[in-house]
Amino acid sequence: MDTTNDSVVSEFVVIGLSNSWEMHLFLFWFFSVFYMGIILGNLFIVFTVIIDSHLHTPMYFLLANLSLLDLGLSSTPVPKMISDLFTDCNIISFPKCMIQIFFIHVMGGVEIVLLIAMAYDRYTAICKPLHYLTIMSPKTCVSFVVAAWIVGIIHAVSQFVFVINLPFCGPNEVHSFYCDFPEVMKLACVDTYKLEFVIITNRGFISMATFFSLIISYIFILVTIWKCSSGDLSKAFVTLSAQITVVILVFTPCMFLYAWPFPTTSLDKCLFIVDFAITPLLNPAIYTLRNKDMRVALRRLGKLIVAFKKTFILNTAKLGTTGKYIQVNIGYD
């Protein structure tokens, strides 16, 4: 493969789901509503974890970082896509396309490591409860996050250095909502079979191996809880159901996008909607509605907001009364 970039293509045309005006309008409102929910839901989790001292634990520290990551992952392709649907301009420049690919895979790599860290956190809490606070110390949690970003950057760079040097000298229509390795490589003017194999090995097999490793680890944890709770497996499953659901939602699209031997354009577009719109919106709902600590924290936060509102109204009323009294005195002067 020629390693010099002889590209003459300066921009790509991102082909959406449909050319129908009605479908464009539907997708515009659909993604706008979902993206607003992603912003509010994930920031709400981060805000709740920061403000509630009861949630200052390793598990919720990692959860807050996952929420920020979901927000960043969704914010990479979705705003541009909403703008394209609104303006009917599906053009993206070559540098912006490459930047989009890079950040998607950086945050994808970070998310994989964070999910592994969250599984390890639950394993330590359940299987080694007496040593939990020692093992999952604040220093360890920060190390997990730093390591996640290092791994994510290495993961993205290891693929990006090959793609950025591909020559693009003809077709420039990307049959997807956004720029990504599989679709962009098809437009190169050289045979990319070996590179596609590298991408599949790097992303597809890693996703599959991590997914099955996480599922096996959760099964091990469930069996451990089951043995310790005299056969009450339902209680054990509820304990980890939120994380298992998130793992399935995150890794299923990745495995189909990068490891499926017969990808189709329609499947890729549907998986894009799941990966960048539905999953980042469902994560906050899963962790708040199915997590007892988060539900209790939300009730405490609600009481705090109500108390603040009452105090604000009372102070405003007192200030208004004082103002009228002063005004009357000034009038008599």
mmCIF file of C-alpha atoms in Angstrom:
data_model
loop_
_atom_site.group_PDB
_atom_site.id
_atom_site.type_symbol
_atom_site.label_atom_id
_atom_site.label_comp_id
_atom_site.label_asym_id
_atom_site.label_seq_id
_atom_site.Cartn_x
_atom_site.Cartn_y
_atom_site.Cartn_z
ATOM 1 C CA MET A 1 0.000 0.000 0.000
ATOM 2 C CA ASP A 2 1.292 3.434 -0.870
ATOM 3 C CA THR A 3 1.899 5.318 2.374
ATOM 4 C CA THR A 4 1.769 8.778 0.866
ATOM 5 C CA ASN A 5 -1.474 10.649 0.816
ATOM 6 C CA ASP A 6 -2.303 11.552 -2.782
ATOM 7 C CA SER A 7 -5.836 12.654 -1.945
ATOM 8 C CA VAL A 8 -7.600 14.984 -4.312
ATOM 9 C CA VAL A 9 -10.910 14.651 -2.456
ATOM 10 C CA SER A 10 -11.299 17.672 -0.175
ATOM 11 C CA GLU A 11 -14.777 16.873 1.126
ATOM 12 C CA PHE A 12 -17.223 13.999 1.530
ATOM 13 C CA VAL A 13 -20.960 13.824 0.951
ATOM 14 C CA VAL A 14 -22.679 12.061 3.848
ATOM 15 C CA ILE A 15 -25.721 10.177 2.562
ATOM 16 C CA GLY A 16 -28.485 9.960 5.158
ATOM 17 C CA LEU A 17 -31.260 7.447 5.624
ATOM 18 C CA SER A 18 -33.634 8.839 3.013
ATOM 19 C CA ASN A 19 -34.059 11.615 0.455
ATOM 20 C CA SER A 20 -37.684 12.084 1.459
ATOM 21 C CA TRP A 21 -38.496 15.517 2.907
ATOM 22 C CA GLU A 22 -40.957 13.961 5.361
ATOM 23 C CA MET A 23 -38.316 11.515 6.587
ATOM 24 C CA HIS A 24 -35.798 14.360 6.929
ATOM 25 C CA LEU A 25 -38.268 16.295 9.062
ATOM 26 C CA PHE A 26 -39.011 13.241 11.214
ATOM 27 C CA LEU A 27 -35.307 12.461 11.725
ATOM 28 C CA PHE A 28 -34.560 16.104 12.546
ATOM 29 C CA TRP A 29 -37.103 16.178 15.386
ATOM 30 C CA PHE A 30 -36.274 12.618 16.460
ATOM 31 C CA PHE A 31 -32.553 13.279 16.873
ATOM 32 C CA SER A 32 -33.100 16.771 18.308
ATOM 33 C CA VAL A 33 -35.352 15.405 21.065
ATOM 34 C CA PHE A 34 -33.075 12.443 21.751
ATOM 35 C CA TYR A 35 -29.945 14.608 21.812
ATOM 36 C CA MET A 36 -31.563 17.032 24.249
ATOM 37 C CA GLY A 37 -32.471 14.052 26.424
ATOM 38 C CA ILE A 38 -28.878 12.791 26.204
ATOM 39 C CA ILE A 39 -27.507 16.154 27.349
ATOM 40 C CA LEU A 40 -29.968 16.620 30.209
ATOM 41 C CA GLY A 41 -29.924 12.976 31.362
ATOM 42 C CA ASN A 42 -26.159 12.522 31.474
ATOM 43 C CA LEU A 43 -25.435 15.950 32.943
ATOM 44 C CA PHE A 44 -28.113 15.258 35.554
ATOM 45 C CA ILE A 45 -26.298 12.078 36.623
ATOM 46 C CA VAL A 46 -22.966 13.927 36.822
ATOM 47 C CA PHE A 47 -24.566 16.784 38.801
ATOM 48 C CA THR A 48 -26.279 14.349 41.206
ATOM 49 C CA VAL A 49 -23.063 12.396 41.830
ATOM 50 C CA ILE A 50 -21.117 15.602 42.496
ATOM 51 C CA ILE A 51 -23.664 17.263 44.770
ATOM 52 C CA ASP A 52 -24.751 14.215 46.822
ATOM 53 C CA SER A 53 -22.043 13.141 49.289
ATOM 54 C CA HIS A 54 -23.680 9.698 49.656
ATOM 55 C CA LEU A 55 -22.679 8.984 46.041
ATOM 56 C CA HIS A 56 -19.005 9.811 46.530
ATOM 57 C CA THR A 57 -18.024 6.169 46.025
ATOM 58 C CA PRO A 58 -15.908 4.402 43.372
ATOM 59 C CA MET A 59 -18.953 3.005 41.579
ATOM 60 C CA TYR A 60 -20.602 6.390 41.082
ATOM 61 C CA PHE A 61 -17.315 8.100 40.260
ATOM 62 C CA LEU A 62 -16.956 5.672 37.351
ATOM 63 C CA LEU A 63 -20.638 6.110 36.457
ATOM 64 C CA ALA A 64 -20.230 9.902 36.258
ATOM 65 C CA ASN A 65 -17.264 9.447 33.923
ATOM 66 C CA LEU A 66 -19.303 7.048 31.783
ATOM 67 C CA SER A 67 -22.084 9.644 31.544
ATOM 68 C CA LEU A 68 -19.625 12.320 30.423
ATOM 69 C CA LEU A 69 -18.236 9.873 27.882
ATOM 70 C CA ASP A 70 -21.718 9.065 26.531
ATOM 71 C CA LEU A 71 -22.325 12.785 26.161
ATOM 72 C CA GLY A 72 -19.042 13.278 24.294
ATOM 73 C CA LEU A 73 -19.526 10.202 22.088
ATOM 74 C CA SER A 74 -23.000 11.318 21.047
ATOM 75 C CA SER A 75 -21.876 14.938 20.554
ATOM 76 C CA THR A 76 -19.272 13.950 17.967
ATOM 77 C CA PRO A 77 -21.607 12.929 15.081
ATOM 78 C CA VAL A 78 -25.153 13.872 16.162
ATOM 79 C CA PRO A 79 -25.016 17.735 16.142
ATOM 80 C CA LYS A 80 -23.496 17.725 12.646
ATOM 81 C CA MET A 81 -26.162 15.300 11.483
ATOM 82 C CA ILE A 82 -28.971 17.438 12.969
ATOM 83 C CA SER A 83 -27.489 20.471 11.221
ATOM 84 C CA ASP A 84 -27.345 18.574 7.912
ATOM 85 C CA LEU A 85 -30.995 17.551 8.257
ATOM 86 C CA PHE A 86 -32.003 21.148 8.983
ATOM 87 C CA THR A 87 -29.992 22.804 6.208
ATOM 88 C CA ASP A 88 -30.107 19.878 3.747
ATOM 89 C CA CYS A 89 -26.334 20.282 3.329
ATOM 90 C CA ASN A 90 -24.595 16.921 3.750
ATOM 91 C CA ILE A 91 -21.052 18.103 3.065
ATOM 92 C CA ILE A 92 -18.197 17.446 5.500
ATOM 93 C CA SER A 93 -14.617 18.472 4.785
ATOM 94 C CA PHE A 94 -11.842 15.892 4.688
ATOM 95 C CA PRO A 95 -10.108 17.165 7.895
ATOM 96 C CA LYS A 96 -13.417 17.284 9.827
ATOM 97 C CA CYS A 97 -14.251 13.773 8.641
ATOM 98 C CA MET A 98 -10.903 12.487 9.913
ATOM 99 C CA ILE A 99 -11.342 14.318 13.241
ATOM 100 C CA GLN A 100 -14.796 12.786 13.636
ATOM 101 C CA ILE A 101 -13.413 9.289 13.057
ATOM 102 C CA PHE A 102 -10.567 9.879 15.502
ATOM 103 C CA PHE A 103 -12.712 11.115 18.388
ATOM 104 C CA ILE A 104 -15.357 8.418 17.895
ATOM 105 C CA HIS A 105 -12.729 5.715 18.282
ATOM 106 C CA VAL A 106 -10.920 7.457 21.143
ATOM 107 C CA MET A 107 -14.111 7.618 23.182
ATOM 108 C CA GLY A 108 -15.118 4.125 22.075
ATOM 109 C CA GLY A 109 -11.840 2.777 23.472
ATOM 110 C CA VAL A 110 -12.266 4.770 26.689
ATOM 111 C CA GLU A 111 -15.789 3.398 27.128
ATOM 112 C CA ILE A 112 -14.572 -0.201 26.844
ATOM 113 C CA VAL A 113 -11.997 0.317 29.611
ATOM 114 C CA LEU A 114 -14.518 2.138 31.836
ATOM 115 C CA LEU A 115 -16.995 -0.739 31.536
ATOM 116 C CA ILE A 116 -14.212 -3.163 32.477
ATOM 117 C CA ALA A 117 -13.380 -0.959 35.483
ATOM 118 C CA MET A 118 -17.044 -0.902 36.539
ATOM 119 C CA ALA A 119 -17.203 -4.709 36.309
ATOM 120 C CA TYR A 120 -14.035 -4.972 38.424
ATOM 121 C CA ASP A 121 -15.549 -2.548 40.939
ATOM 122 C CA ARG A 122 -18.648 -4.752 41.338
ATOM 123 C CA TYR A 123 -16.496 -7.891 41.550
ATOM 124 C CA THR A 124 -14.412 -6.331 44.342
ATOM 125 C CA ALA A 125 -17.462 -5.033 46.220
ATOM 126 C CA ILE A 126 -19.242 -8.405 46.121
ATOM 127 C CA CYS A 127 -16.413 -10.942 46.275
ATOM 128 C CA LYS A 128 -13.934 -9.002 48.448
ATOM 129 C CA PRO A 129 -16.119 -6.668 50.557
ATOM 130 C CA LEU A 130 -13.651 -6.374 53.463
ATOM 131 C CA HIS A 131 -10.916 -5.071 51.152
ATOM 132 C CA TYR A 132 -13.176 -3.031 48.848
ATOM 133 C CA LEU A 133 -12.267 0.469 50.058
ATOM 134 C CA THR A 134 -8.571 -0.434 50.110
ATOM 135 C CA ILE A 135 -8.560 -1.884 46.585
ATOM 136 C CA MET A 136 -10.900 0.705 45.025
ATOM 137 C CA SER A 137 -9.211 3.723 46.562
ATOM 138 C CA PRO A 138 -9.599 7.207 45.024
ATOM 139 C CA LYS A 139 -6.114 6.829 43.544
ATOM 140 C CA THR A 140 -7.130 3.543 41.894
ATOM 141 C CA CYS A 141 -10.313 5.086 40.455
ATOM 142 C CA VAL A 142 -8.406 8.027 38.973
ATOM 143 C CA SER A 143 -5.829 5.579 37.589
ATOM 144 C CA PHE A 144 -8.627 3.647 35.864
ATOM 145 C CA VAL A 145 -9.899 6.818 34.185
ATOM 146 C CA VAL A 146 -6.419 7.952 33.114
ATOM 147 C CA ALA A 147 -5.616 4.467 31.802
ATOM 148 C CA ALA A 148 -8.925 4.438 29.914
ATOM 149 C CA TRP A 149 -8.025 7.637 28.059
ATOM 150 C CA ILE A 150 -4.505 6.390 27.287
ATOM 151 C CA VAL A 151 -5.871 3.113 25.908
ATOM 152 C CA GLY A 152 -8.553 4.987 23.941
ATOM 153 C CA ILE A 153 -6.003 7.279 22.301
ATOM 154 C CA ILE A 154 -3.649 4.390 21.471
ATOM 155 C CA HIS A 155 -6.585 2.384 20.093
ATOM 156 C CA ALA A 156 -7.656 5.245 17.810
ATOM 157 C CA VAL A 157 -4.154 6.233 16.678
ATOM 158 C CA SER A 158 -3.225 2.634 15.816
ATOM 159 C CA GLN A 159 -5.983 2.646 13.174
ATOM 160 C CA PHE A 160 -6.026 6.316 12.251
ATOM 161 C CA VAL A 161 -2.403 6.455 11.040
ATOM 162 C CA PHE A 162 -3.257 3.980 8.286
ATOM 163 C CA VAL A 163 -6.508 5.591 7.150
ATOM 164 C CA ILE A 164 -5.208 9.188 7.077
ATOM 165 C CA ASN A 165 -2.608 8.156 4.506
ATOM 166 C CA LEU A 166 -5.032 6.461 2.115
ATOM 167 C CA PRO A 167 -5.375 8.144 -1.310
ATOM 168 C CA PHE A 168 -8.911 9.402 -2.026
ATOM 169 C CA CYS A 169 -9.109 10.434 -5.660
ATOM 170 C CA GLY A 170 -12.622 9.647 -6.880
ATOM 171 C CA PRO A 171 -15.862 8.715 -5.128
ATOM 172 C CA ASN A 172 -16.703 10.823 -2.091
ATOM 173 C CA GLU A 173 -20.178 9.660 -1.016
ATOM 174 C CA VAL A 174 -20.232 8.134 2.471
ATOM 175 C CA HIS A 175 -23.281 5.898 2.753
ATOM 176 C CA SER A 176 -23.901 6.576 6.413
ATOM 177 C CA PHE A 177 -24.872 9.357 8.805
ATOM 178 C CA TYR A 178 -21.272 10.047 9.778
ATOM 179 C CA CYS A 179 -17.641 9.309 8.922
ATOM 180 C CA ASP A 180 -16.236 5.999 10.141
ATOM 181 C CA PHE A 181 -13.505 3.596 9.093
ATOM 182 C CA PRO A 182 -15.569 0.949 7.236
ATOM 183 C CA GLU A 183 -17.427 3.402 4.993
ATOM 184 C CA VAL A 184 -14.546 5.811 4.345
ATOM 185 C CA MET A 185 -12.078 3.038 3.463
ATOM 186 C CA LYS A 186 -14.406 1.882 0.669
ATOM 187 C CA LEU A 187 -13.749 5.207 -1.099
ATOM 188 C CA ALA A 188 -9.968 4.807 -1.234
ATOM 189 C CA CYS A 189 -8.273 4.379 -4.612
ATOM 190 C CA VAL A 190 -6.297 1.331 -3.459
ATOM 191 C CA ASP A 191 -7.074 -2.172 -2.261
ATOM 192 C CA THR A 192 -7.842 -1.904 1.476
ATOM 193 C CA TYR A 193 -8.394 -5.601 2.204
ATOM 194 C CA LYS A 194 -5.412 -5.860 4.558
ATOM 195 C CA LEU A 195 -6.348 -2.623 6.292
ATOM 196 C CA GLU A 196 -9.923 -3.797 6.727
ATOM 197 C CA PHE A 197 -8.566 -6.938 8.367
ATOM 198 C CA VAL A 198 -6.513 -4.778 10.764
ATOM 199 C CA ILE A 199 -9.588 -2.712 11.636
ATOM 200 C CA ILE A 200 -11.691 -5.820 12.220
ATOM 201 C CA THR A 201 -8.947 -7.310 14.397
ATOM 202 C CA ASN A 202 -8.424 -4.096 16.331
ATOM 203 C CA ARG A 203 -12.037 -3.079 16.880
ATOM 204 C CA GLY A 204 -14.227 -6.076 16.100
ATOM 205 C CA PHE A 205 -12.345 -8.820 17.882
ATOM 206 C CA ILE A 206 -11.519 -6.555 20.823
ATOM 207 C CA SER A 207 -15.214 -5.693 21.164
ATOM 208 C CA MET A 208 -16.233 -9.336 21.006
ATOM 209 C CA ALA A 209 -13.532 -10.495 23.426
ATOM 210 C CA THR A 210 -14.338 -7.728 25.903
ATOM 211 C CA PHE A 211 -18.073 -8.337 25.638
ATOM 212 C CA PHE A 212 -17.852 -12.058 26.339
ATOM 213 C CA SER A 213 -15.261 -11.491 29.088
ATOM 214 C CA LEU A 214 -17.567 -9.011 30.815
ATOM 215 C CA ILE A 215 -20.578 -11.316 30.499
ATOM 216 C CA ILE A 216 -18.562 -14.212 31.955
ATOM 217 C CA SER A 217 -17.355 -12.011 34.824
ATOM 218 C CA TYR A 218 -20.928 -10.924 35.609
ATOM 219 C CA ILE A 219 -22.060 -14.555 35.541
ATOM 220 C CA PHE A 220 -19.260 -15.371 37.996
ATOM 221 C CA ILE A 221 -20.370 -12.529 40.263
ATOM 222 C CA LEU A 222 -24.003 -13.667 40.045
ATOM 223 C CA VAL A 223 -23.017 -17.218 40.991
ATOM 224 C CA THR A 224 -21.002 -15.870 43.927
ATOM 225 C CA ILE A 225 -23.972 -13.830 45.189
ATOM 226 C CA TRP A 226 -26.290 -16.782 44.644
ATOM 227 C CA LYS A 227 -24.121 -19.041 46.799
ATOM 228 C CA CYS A 228 -23.862 -16.419 49.548
ATOM 229 C CA SER A 229 -27.592 -15.629 49.559
ATOM 230 C CA SER A 230 -28.869 -19.231 49.831
ATOM 231 C CA GLY A 231 -30.099 -19.526 46.278
ATOM 232 C CA ASP A 232 -31.782 -16.126 45.932
ATOM 233 C CA LEU A 233 -30.613 -15.527 42.353
ATOM 234 C CA SER A 234 -33.264 -12.893 41.610
ATOM 235 C CA LYS A 235 -31.732 -10.553 44.177
ATOM 236 C CA ALA A 236 -28.306 -11.145 42.651
ATOM 237 C CA PHE A 237 -29.552 -10.407 39.152
ATOM 238 C CA VAL A 238 -31.211 -7.140 40.197
ATOM 239 C CA THR A 239 -27.900 -6.036 41.701
ATOM 240 C CA LEU A 240 -26.085 -6.215 38.366
ATOM 241 C CA SER A 241 -28.900 -5.948 35.818
ATOM 242 C CA ALA A 242 -28.186 -2.280 35.074
ATOM 243 C CA GLN A 243 -24.544 -2.862 34.159
ATOM 244 C CA ILE A 244 -25.338 -6.014 32.163
ATOM 245 C CA THR A 245 -27.971 -4.094 30.167
ATOM 246 C CA VAL A 246 -25.531 -1.264 29.410
ATOM 247 C CA VAL A 247 -22.820 -3.725 28.308
ATOM 248 C CA ILE A 248 -25.249 -5.380 25.886
ATOM 249 C CA LEU A 249 -26.411 -2.019 24.502
ATOM 250 C CA VAL A 250 -22.847 -0.741 24.014
ATOM 251 C CA PHE A 251 -21.167 -3.825 22.530
ATOM 252 C CA THR A 252 -23.897 -5.257 20.303
ATOM 253 C CA PRO A 253 -23.724 -2.412 17.716
ATOM 254 C CA CYS A 254 -19.902 -2.497 17.803
ATOM 255 C CA MET A 255 -19.770 -6.217 17.067
ATOM 256 C CA PHE A 256 -22.168 -5.893 14.128
ATOM 257 C CA LEU A 257 -20.456 -2.788 12.726
ATOM 258 C CA TYR A 258 -16.869 -4.045 12.881
ATOM 259 C CA ALA A 259 -16.945 -7.859 13.093
ATOM 260 C CA TRP A 260 -20.021 -8.839 11.053
ATOM 261 C CA PRO A 261 -18.798 -10.418 7.787
ATOM 262 C CA PHE A 262 -21.741 -9.224 5.659
ATOM 263 C CA PRO A 263 -22.536 -5.628 6.672
ATOM 264 C CA THR A 264 -25.330 -3.781 4.912
ATOM 265 C CA THR A 265 -25.902 -0.060 4.619
ATOM 266 C CA SER A 266 -29.371 -0.208 6.158
ATOM 267 C CA LEU A 267 -28.051 -2.238 9.112
ATOM 268 C CA ASP A 268 -25.190 0.212 9.649
ATOM 269 C CA LYS A 269 -27.614 3.135 9.756
ATOM 270 C CA CYS A 270 -29.901 1.400 12.236
ATOM 271 C CA LEU A 271 -26.943 0.517 14.442
ATOM 272 C CA PHE A 272 -25.787 4.137 14.268
ATOM 273 C CA ILE A 273 -29.134 5.239 15.703
ATOM 274 C CA VAL A 274 -28.783 2.676 18.504
ATOM 275 C CA ASP A 275 -25.132 3.452 19.255
ATOM 276 C CA PHE A 276 -25.163 7.250 19.182
ATOM 277 C CA ALA A 277 -28.750 8.205 20.072
ATOM 278 C CA ILE A 278 -30.650 5.480 21.903
ATOM 279 C CA THR A 279 -27.920 3.957 24.106
ATOM 280 C CA PRO A 280 -26.576 7.285 25.508
ATOM 281 C CA LEU A 281 -30.170 8.233 26.344
ATOM 282 C CA LEU A 282 -31.060 4.881 27.920
ATOM 283 C CA ASN A 283 -27.961 4.738 30.123
ATOM 284 C CA PRO A 284 -29.121 7.551 32.464
ATOM 285 C CA ALA A 285 -32.599 5.994 32.662
ATOM 286 C CA ILE A 286 -31.179 2.548 33.415
ATOM 287 C CA TYR A 287 -28.882 3.788 36.153
ATOM 288 C CA THR A 288 -31.488 6.052 37.777
ATOM 289 C CA LEU A 289 -34.657 3.956 37.517
ATOM 290 C CA ARG A 290 -33.053 0.579 38.326
ATOM 291 C CA ASN A 291 -30.592 1.752 40.978
ATOM 292 C CA LYS A 292 -31.813 2.154 44.551
ATOM 293 C CA ASP A 293 -29.035 4.543 45.607
ATOM 294 C CA MET A 294 -29.693 6.822 42.637
ATOM 295 C CA ARG A 295 -33.445 6.849 43.320
ATOM 296 C CA VAL A 296 -32.814 7.796 46.960
ATOM 297 C CA ALA A 297 -30.350 10.478 45.836
ATOM 298 C CA LEU A 298 -32.939 11.865 43.420
ATOM 299 C CA ARG A 299 -35.486 12.117 46.244
ATOM 300 C CA ARG A 300 -32.925 13.935 48.407
ATOM 301 C CA LEU A 301 -32.137 16.249 45.515
ATOM 302 C CA GLY A 302 -35.853 16.879 44.979
ATOM 303 C CA LYS A 303 -36.303 17.792 48.658
ATOM 304 C CA LEU A 304 -33.277 20.087 48.438
ATOM 305 C CA ILE A 305 -34.735 21.857 45.395
ATOM 306 C CA VAL A 306 -38.130 22.256 47.104
ATOM 307 C CA ALA A 307 -36.464 23.631 50.255
ATOM 308 C CA PHE A 308 -34.379 26.037 48.178
ATOM 309 C CA LYS A 309 -37.481 27.174 46.294
ATOM 310 C CA LYS A 310 -39.385 27.824 49.545
ATOM 311 C CA THR A 311 -36.426 29.746 50.986
ATOM 312 C CA PHE A 312 -36.111 31.799 47.814
ATOM 313 C CA ILE A 313 -39.840 32.650 47.809
ATOM 314 C CA LEU A 314 -39.751 33.549 51.515
ATOM 315 C CA ASN A 315 -36.709 35.786 51.118
ATOM 316 C CA THR A 316 -38.271 37.423 48.069
ATOM 317 C CA ALA A 317 -41.457 38.117 50.040
ATOM 318 C CA LYS A 318 -39.468 39.609 52.929
ATOM 319 C CA LEU A 319 -37.471 41.752 50.518
ATOM 320 C CA GLY A 320 -40.687 42.963 48.879
ATOM 321 C CA THR A 321 -42.214 43.880 52.240
ATOM 322 C CA THR A 322 -39.072 45.763 53.287
ATOM 323 C CA GLY A 323 -39.035 47.627 50.016
ATOM 324 C CA LYS A 324 -42.636 48.779 50.444
ATOM 325 C CA TYR A 325 -41.892 49.904 54.015
ATOM 326 C CA ILE A 326 -38.890 51.929 52.884
ATOM 327 C CA GLN A 327 -40.878 53.437 50.048
ATOM 328 C CA VAL A 328 -43.607 54.577 52.463
ATOM 329 C CA ASN A 329 -41.092 56.196 54.792
ATOM 330 C CA ILE A 330 -39.444 58.004 51.934
ATOM 331 C CA GLY A 331 -42.847 59.217 50.816
ATOM 332 C CA TYR A 332 -43.610 60.668 54.222
ATOM 333 C CA ASP A 333 -40.236 62.425 54.269
#
